[in-house]
mmCIF file of C-alpha atoms and ligand atoms in Angstrom:
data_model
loop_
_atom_site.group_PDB
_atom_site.id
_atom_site.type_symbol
_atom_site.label_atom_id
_atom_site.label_comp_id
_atom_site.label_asym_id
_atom_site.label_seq_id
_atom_site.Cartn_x
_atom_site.Cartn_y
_atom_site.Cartn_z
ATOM 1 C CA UNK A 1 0.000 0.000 0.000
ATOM 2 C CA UNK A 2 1.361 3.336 -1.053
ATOM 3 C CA UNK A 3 -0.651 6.377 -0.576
ATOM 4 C CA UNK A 4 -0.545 10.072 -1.834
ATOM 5 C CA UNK A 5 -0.843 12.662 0.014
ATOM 6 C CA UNK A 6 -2.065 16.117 -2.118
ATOM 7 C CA UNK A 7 -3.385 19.392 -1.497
ATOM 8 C CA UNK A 8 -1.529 23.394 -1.853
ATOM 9 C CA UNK A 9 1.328 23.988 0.074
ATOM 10 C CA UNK A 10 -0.170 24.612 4.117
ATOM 11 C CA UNK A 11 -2.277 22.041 3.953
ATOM 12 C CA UNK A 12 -1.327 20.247 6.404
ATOM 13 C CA UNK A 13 0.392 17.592 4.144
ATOM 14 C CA UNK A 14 3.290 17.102 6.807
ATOM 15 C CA UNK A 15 1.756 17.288 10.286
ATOM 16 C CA UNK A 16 -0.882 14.234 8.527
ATOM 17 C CA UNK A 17 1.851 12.249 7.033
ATOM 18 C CA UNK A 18 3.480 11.741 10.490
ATOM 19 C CA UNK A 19 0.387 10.835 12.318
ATOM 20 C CA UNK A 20 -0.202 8.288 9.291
ATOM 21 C CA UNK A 21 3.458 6.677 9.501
ATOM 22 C CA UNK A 22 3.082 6.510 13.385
ATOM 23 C CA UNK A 23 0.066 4.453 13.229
ATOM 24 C CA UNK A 24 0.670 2.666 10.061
ATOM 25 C CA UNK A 25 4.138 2.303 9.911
ATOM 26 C CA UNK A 26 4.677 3.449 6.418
ATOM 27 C CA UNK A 27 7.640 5.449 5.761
ATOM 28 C CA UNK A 28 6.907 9.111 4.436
ATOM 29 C CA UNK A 29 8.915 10.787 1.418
ATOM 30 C CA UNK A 30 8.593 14.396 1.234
ATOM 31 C CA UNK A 31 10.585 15.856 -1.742
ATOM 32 C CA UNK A 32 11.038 18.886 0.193
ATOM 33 C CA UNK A 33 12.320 17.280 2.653
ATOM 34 C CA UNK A 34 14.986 15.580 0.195
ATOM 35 C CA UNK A 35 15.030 18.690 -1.621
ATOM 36 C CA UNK A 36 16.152 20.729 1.860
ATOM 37 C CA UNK A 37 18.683 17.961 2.777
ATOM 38 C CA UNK A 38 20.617 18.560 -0.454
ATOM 39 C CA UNK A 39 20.441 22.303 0.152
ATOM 40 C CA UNK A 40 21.702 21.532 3.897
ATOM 41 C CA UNK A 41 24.838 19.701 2.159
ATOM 42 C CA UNK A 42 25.923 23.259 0.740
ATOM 43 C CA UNK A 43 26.799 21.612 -2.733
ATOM 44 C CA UNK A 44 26.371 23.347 -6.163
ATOM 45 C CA UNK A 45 23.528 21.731 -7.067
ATOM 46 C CA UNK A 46 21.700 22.821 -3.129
ATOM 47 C CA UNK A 47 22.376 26.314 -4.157
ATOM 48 C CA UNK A 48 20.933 25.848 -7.576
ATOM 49 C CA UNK A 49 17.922 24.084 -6.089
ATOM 50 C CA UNK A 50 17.490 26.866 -3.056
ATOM 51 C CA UNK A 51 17.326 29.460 -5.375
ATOM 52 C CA UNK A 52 14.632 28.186 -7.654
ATOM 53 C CA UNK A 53 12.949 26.804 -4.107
ATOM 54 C CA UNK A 54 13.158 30.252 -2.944
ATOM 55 C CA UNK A 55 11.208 31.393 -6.433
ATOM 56 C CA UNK A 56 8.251 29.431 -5.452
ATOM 57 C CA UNK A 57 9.349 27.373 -8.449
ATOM 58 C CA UNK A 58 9.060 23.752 -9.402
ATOM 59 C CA UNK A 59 12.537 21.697 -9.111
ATOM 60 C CA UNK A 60 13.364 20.251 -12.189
ATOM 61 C CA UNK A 61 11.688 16.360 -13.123
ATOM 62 C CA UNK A 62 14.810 14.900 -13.597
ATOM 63 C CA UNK A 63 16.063 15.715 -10.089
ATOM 64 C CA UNK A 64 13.358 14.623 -8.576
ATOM 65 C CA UNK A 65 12.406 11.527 -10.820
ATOM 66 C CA UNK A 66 16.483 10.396 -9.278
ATOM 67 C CA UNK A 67 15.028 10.914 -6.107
ATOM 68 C CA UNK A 68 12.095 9.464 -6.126
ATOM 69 C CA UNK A 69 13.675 5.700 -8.181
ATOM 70 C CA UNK A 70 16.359 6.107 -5.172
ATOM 71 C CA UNK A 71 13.515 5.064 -2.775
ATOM 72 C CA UNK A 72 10.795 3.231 -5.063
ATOM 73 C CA UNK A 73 13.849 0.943 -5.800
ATOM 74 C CA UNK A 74 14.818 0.363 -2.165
ATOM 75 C CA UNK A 75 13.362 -3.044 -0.553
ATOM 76 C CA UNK A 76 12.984 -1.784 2.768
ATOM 77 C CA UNK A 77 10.395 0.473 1.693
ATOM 78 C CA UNK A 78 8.702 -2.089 -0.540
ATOM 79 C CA UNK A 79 5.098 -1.031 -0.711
ATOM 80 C CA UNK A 80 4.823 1.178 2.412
ATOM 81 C CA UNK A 81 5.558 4.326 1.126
ATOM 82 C CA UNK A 82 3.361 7.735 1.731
ATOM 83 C CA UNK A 83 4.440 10.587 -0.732
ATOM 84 C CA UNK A 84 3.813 14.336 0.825
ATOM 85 C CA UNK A 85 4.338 16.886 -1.835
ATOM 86 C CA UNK A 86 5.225 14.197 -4.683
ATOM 87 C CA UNK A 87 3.996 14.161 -7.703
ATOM 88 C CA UNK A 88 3.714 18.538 -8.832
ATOM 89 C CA UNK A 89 2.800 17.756 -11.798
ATOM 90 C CA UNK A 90 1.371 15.604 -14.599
ATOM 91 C CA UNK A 91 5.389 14.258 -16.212
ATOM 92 C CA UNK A 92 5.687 12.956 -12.064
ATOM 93 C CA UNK A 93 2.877 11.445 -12.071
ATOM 94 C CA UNK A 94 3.227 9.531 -15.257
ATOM 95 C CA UNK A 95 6.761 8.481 -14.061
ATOM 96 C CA UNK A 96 5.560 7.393 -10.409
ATOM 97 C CA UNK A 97 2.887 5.472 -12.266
ATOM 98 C CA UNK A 98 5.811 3.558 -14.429
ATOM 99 C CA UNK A 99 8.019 3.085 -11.625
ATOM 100 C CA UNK A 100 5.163 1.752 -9.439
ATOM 101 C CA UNK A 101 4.327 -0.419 -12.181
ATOM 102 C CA UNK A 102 8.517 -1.547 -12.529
ATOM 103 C CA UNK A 103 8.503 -2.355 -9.045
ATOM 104 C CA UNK A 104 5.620 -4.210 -8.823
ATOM 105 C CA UNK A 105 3.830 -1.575 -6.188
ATOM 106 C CA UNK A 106 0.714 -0.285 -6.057
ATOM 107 C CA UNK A 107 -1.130 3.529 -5.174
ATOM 108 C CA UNK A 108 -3.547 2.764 -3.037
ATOM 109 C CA UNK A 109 -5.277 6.428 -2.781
ATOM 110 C CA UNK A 110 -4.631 9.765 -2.918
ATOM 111 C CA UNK A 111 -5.798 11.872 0.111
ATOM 112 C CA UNK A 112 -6.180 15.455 -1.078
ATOM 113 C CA UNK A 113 -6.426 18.113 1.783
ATOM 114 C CA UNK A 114 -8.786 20.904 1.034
ATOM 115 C CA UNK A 115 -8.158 24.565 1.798
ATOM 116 C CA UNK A 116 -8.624 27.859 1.244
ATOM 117 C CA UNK A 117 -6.136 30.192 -0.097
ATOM 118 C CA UNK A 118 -6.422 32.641 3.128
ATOM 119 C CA UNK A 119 -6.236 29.859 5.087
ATOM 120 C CA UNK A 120 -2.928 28.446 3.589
ATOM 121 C CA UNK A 121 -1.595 31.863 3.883
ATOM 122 C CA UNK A 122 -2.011 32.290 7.329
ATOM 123 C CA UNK A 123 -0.765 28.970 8.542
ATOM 124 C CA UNK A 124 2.435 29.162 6.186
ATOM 125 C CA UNK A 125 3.453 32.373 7.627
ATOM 126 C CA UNK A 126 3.343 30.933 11.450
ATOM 127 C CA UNK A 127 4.941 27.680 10.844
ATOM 128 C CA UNK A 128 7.925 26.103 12.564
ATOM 129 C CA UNK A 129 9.275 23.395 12.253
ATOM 130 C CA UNK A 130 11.668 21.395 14.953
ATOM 131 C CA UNK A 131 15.033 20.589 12.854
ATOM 132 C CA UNK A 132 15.235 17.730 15.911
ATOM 133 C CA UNK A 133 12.235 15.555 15.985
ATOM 134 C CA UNK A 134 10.595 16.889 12.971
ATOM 135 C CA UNK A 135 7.487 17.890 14.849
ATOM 136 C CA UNK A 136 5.077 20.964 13.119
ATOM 137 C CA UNK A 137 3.901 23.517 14.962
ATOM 138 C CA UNK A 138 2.045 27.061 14.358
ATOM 139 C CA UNK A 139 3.170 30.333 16.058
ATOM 140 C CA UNK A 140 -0.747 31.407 15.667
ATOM 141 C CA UNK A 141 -2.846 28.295 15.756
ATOM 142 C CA UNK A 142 -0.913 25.621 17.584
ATOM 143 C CA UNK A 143 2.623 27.146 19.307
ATOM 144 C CA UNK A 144 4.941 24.938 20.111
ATOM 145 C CA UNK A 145 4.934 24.645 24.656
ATOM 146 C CA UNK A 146 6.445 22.090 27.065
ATOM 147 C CA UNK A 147 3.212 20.267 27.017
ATOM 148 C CA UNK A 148 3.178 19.432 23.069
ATOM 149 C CA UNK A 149 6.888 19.129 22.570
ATOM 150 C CA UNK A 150 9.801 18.158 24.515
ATOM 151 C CA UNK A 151 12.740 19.640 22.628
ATOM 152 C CA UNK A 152 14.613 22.919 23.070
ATOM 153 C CA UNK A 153 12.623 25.805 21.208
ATOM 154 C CA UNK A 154 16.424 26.958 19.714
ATOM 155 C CA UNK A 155 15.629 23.760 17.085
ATOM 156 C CA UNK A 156 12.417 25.635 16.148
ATOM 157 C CA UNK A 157 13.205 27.239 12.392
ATOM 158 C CA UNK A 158 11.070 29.252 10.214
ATOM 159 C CA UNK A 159 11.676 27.697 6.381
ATOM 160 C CA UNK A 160 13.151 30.426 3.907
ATOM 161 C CA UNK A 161 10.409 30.204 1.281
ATOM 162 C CA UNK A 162 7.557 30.425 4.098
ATOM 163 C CA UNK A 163 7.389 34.266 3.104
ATOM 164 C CA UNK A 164 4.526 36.202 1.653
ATOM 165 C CA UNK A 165 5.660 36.800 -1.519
ATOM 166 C CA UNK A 166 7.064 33.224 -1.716
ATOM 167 C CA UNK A 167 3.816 31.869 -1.114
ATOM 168 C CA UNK A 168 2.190 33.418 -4.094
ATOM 169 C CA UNK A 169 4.308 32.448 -6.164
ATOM 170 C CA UNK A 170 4.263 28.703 -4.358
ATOM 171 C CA UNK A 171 0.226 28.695 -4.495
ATOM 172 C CA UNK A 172 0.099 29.991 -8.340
ATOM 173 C CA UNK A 173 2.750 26.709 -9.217
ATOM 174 C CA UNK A 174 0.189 24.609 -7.288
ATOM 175 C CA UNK A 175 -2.876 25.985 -9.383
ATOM 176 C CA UNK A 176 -1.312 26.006 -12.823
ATOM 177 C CA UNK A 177 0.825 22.464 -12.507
ATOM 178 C CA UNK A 178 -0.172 20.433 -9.419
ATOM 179 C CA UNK A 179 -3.805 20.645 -9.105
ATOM 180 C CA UNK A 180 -4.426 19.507 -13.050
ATOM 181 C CA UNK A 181 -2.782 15.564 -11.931
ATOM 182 C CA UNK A 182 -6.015 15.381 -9.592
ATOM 183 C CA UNK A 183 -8.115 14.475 -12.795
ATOM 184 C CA UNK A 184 -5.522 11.600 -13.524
ATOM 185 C CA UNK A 185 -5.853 10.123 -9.995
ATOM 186 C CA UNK A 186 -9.926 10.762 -10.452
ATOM 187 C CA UNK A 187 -10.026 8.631 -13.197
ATOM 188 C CA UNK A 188 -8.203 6.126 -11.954
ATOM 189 C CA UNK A 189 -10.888 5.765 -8.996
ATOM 190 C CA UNK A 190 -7.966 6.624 -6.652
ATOM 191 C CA UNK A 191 -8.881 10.089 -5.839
ATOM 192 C CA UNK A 192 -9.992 11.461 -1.902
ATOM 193 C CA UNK A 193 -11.547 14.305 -0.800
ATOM 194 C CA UNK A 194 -10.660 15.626 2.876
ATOM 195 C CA UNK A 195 -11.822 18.814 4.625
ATOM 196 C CA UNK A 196 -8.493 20.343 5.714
ATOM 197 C CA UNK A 197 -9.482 22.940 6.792
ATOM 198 C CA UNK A 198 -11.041 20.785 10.008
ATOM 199 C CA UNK A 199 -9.161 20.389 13.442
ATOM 200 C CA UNK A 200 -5.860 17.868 12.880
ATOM 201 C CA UNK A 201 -7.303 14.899 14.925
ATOM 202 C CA UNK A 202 -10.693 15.008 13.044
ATOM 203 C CA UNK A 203 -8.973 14.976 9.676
ATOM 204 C CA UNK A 204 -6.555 11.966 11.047
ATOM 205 C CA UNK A 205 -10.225 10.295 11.392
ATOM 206 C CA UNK A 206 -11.245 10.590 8.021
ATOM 207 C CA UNK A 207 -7.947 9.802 7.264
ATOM 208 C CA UNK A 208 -7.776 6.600 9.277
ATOM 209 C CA UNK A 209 -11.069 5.286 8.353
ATOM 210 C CA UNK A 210 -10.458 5.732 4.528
ATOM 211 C CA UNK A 211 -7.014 4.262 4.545
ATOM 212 C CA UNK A 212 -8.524 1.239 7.230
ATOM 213 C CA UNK A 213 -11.240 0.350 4.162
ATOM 214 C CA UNK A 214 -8.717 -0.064 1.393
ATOM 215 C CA UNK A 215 -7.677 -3.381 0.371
ATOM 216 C CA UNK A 216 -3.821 -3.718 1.341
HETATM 217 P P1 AMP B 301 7.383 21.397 0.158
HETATM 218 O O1 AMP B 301 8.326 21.101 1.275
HETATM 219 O O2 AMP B 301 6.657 20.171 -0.328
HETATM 220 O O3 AMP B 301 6.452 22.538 0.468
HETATM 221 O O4 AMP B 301 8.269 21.878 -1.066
HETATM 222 C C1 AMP B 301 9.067 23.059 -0.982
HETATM 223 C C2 AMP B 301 9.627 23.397 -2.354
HETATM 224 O O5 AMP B 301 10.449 22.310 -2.820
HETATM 225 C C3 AMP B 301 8.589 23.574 -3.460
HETATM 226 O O6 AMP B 301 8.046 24.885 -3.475
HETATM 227 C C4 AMP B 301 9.422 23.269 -4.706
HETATM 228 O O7 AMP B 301 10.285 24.339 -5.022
HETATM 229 C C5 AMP B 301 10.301 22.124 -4.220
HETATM 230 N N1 AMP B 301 9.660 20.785 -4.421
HETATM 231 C C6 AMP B 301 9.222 19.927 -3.463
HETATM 232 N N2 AMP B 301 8.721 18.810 -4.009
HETATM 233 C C7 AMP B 301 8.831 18.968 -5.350
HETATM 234 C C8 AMP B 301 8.466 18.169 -6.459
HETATM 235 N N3 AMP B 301 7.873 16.967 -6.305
HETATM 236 N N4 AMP B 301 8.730 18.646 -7.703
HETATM 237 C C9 AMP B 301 9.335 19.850 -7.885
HETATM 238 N N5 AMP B 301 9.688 20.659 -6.875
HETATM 239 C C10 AMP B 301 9.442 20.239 -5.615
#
């Protein structure tokens, strides 16, 4: 069972992919995530990809399509896998569909969050992230105290394109390439509608009962 996890970025992608891989012990990929380690490793090719990150930009297929073989083609992952923020758009789809087929996998379903633009706005300028246990937090909605997170707040970091003007520029990509692969998954009878814009744990429900009813 593989699953997808899709909606603009804000949606809550991340903070529902580790509730999912806690209590069904599949192992998330996040490009960004990938994409941010590379950057972290101060090579030529992080700077290149930090500045188009930093454009609100899409990083280019054939990085990503490296990436994304890297793990499809690893056996400890076999068949567990929950993408968050993979595929953008229709070429990564295609690919993950011929690489899932190469590897003898399967997509299960693909969860797409639902939000409003205002919405994503607001919770992309007040998120933080803990560089140490990965946790999510929101400086308006949900701040990070002692009673939701045990770290020390100096691993709490604000990412560089969570800016206004980044976001704009992040939510126009999503419109104009990202959201068009949601007819591919809709005709595949894959495709999931969520409210995201409910409270976490109630979305985990929905969440939890539609991934408990598919056959493994
Ligand atoms: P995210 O962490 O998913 O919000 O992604 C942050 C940024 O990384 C995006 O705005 C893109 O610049 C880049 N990125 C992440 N995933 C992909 C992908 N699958 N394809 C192209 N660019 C990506």
């Amino acid at each position: 069972m593989n699953i997808i996890l899709f909606g603009p970025p804000g949606a809550g992608k991340g903070t529902q992919a580790i509730k999912i891989v806690k209590n069904f012990g599949l192992h998330k990929v996040s490009t960004g995530d990938l994409l941010r380690e590379e950057i972290k490793n101060n090579t030529d090719l992080g700077n290149k990809i930090k500045s188009i990150m930093d454009k609100g930009l899409l990083i280019s297929d054939n990085i990503i399509n490296d990436l994304i073989t890297k793990v499809l083609s690893d056996k400890k992952f076999y068949n567990r896998l929950i993408f968050d923020g993979y595929p953008r758009n229709l070429e990564q789809a295609i690919n993950l569909d011929l690489h899932i087929k190469k590897y003898k996998q399967k997509i299960s379903c693909v969860l797409s969050l639902d939000v409003d633009k205002e919405s994503i706005i607001k919770r992309i300028l007040g998120r933080q992230t803990c560089t140490n246990c990965g946790l999510i937090f929101n400086e308006y909605f949900c701040p990070a105290s002692n009673k939701n997170h045990s770290c020390d707040p100096k691993f709490l970091n604000k990412r560089s394109d969570d800016n206004e003007k980044t976001i704009l520029n992040r939510f126009e990509t999503y419109l104009n390439k990202t959201l068009p692969i949601l007819d591919f998954y809709k005709e595949q009878n894959l495709l999931y509608h969520i409210n995201g814009m409910a409270e976490i744990d109630q979305i985990f429900d929905k969440i939890r009962s539609i991934i408990a009813s598919l056959e493994t």
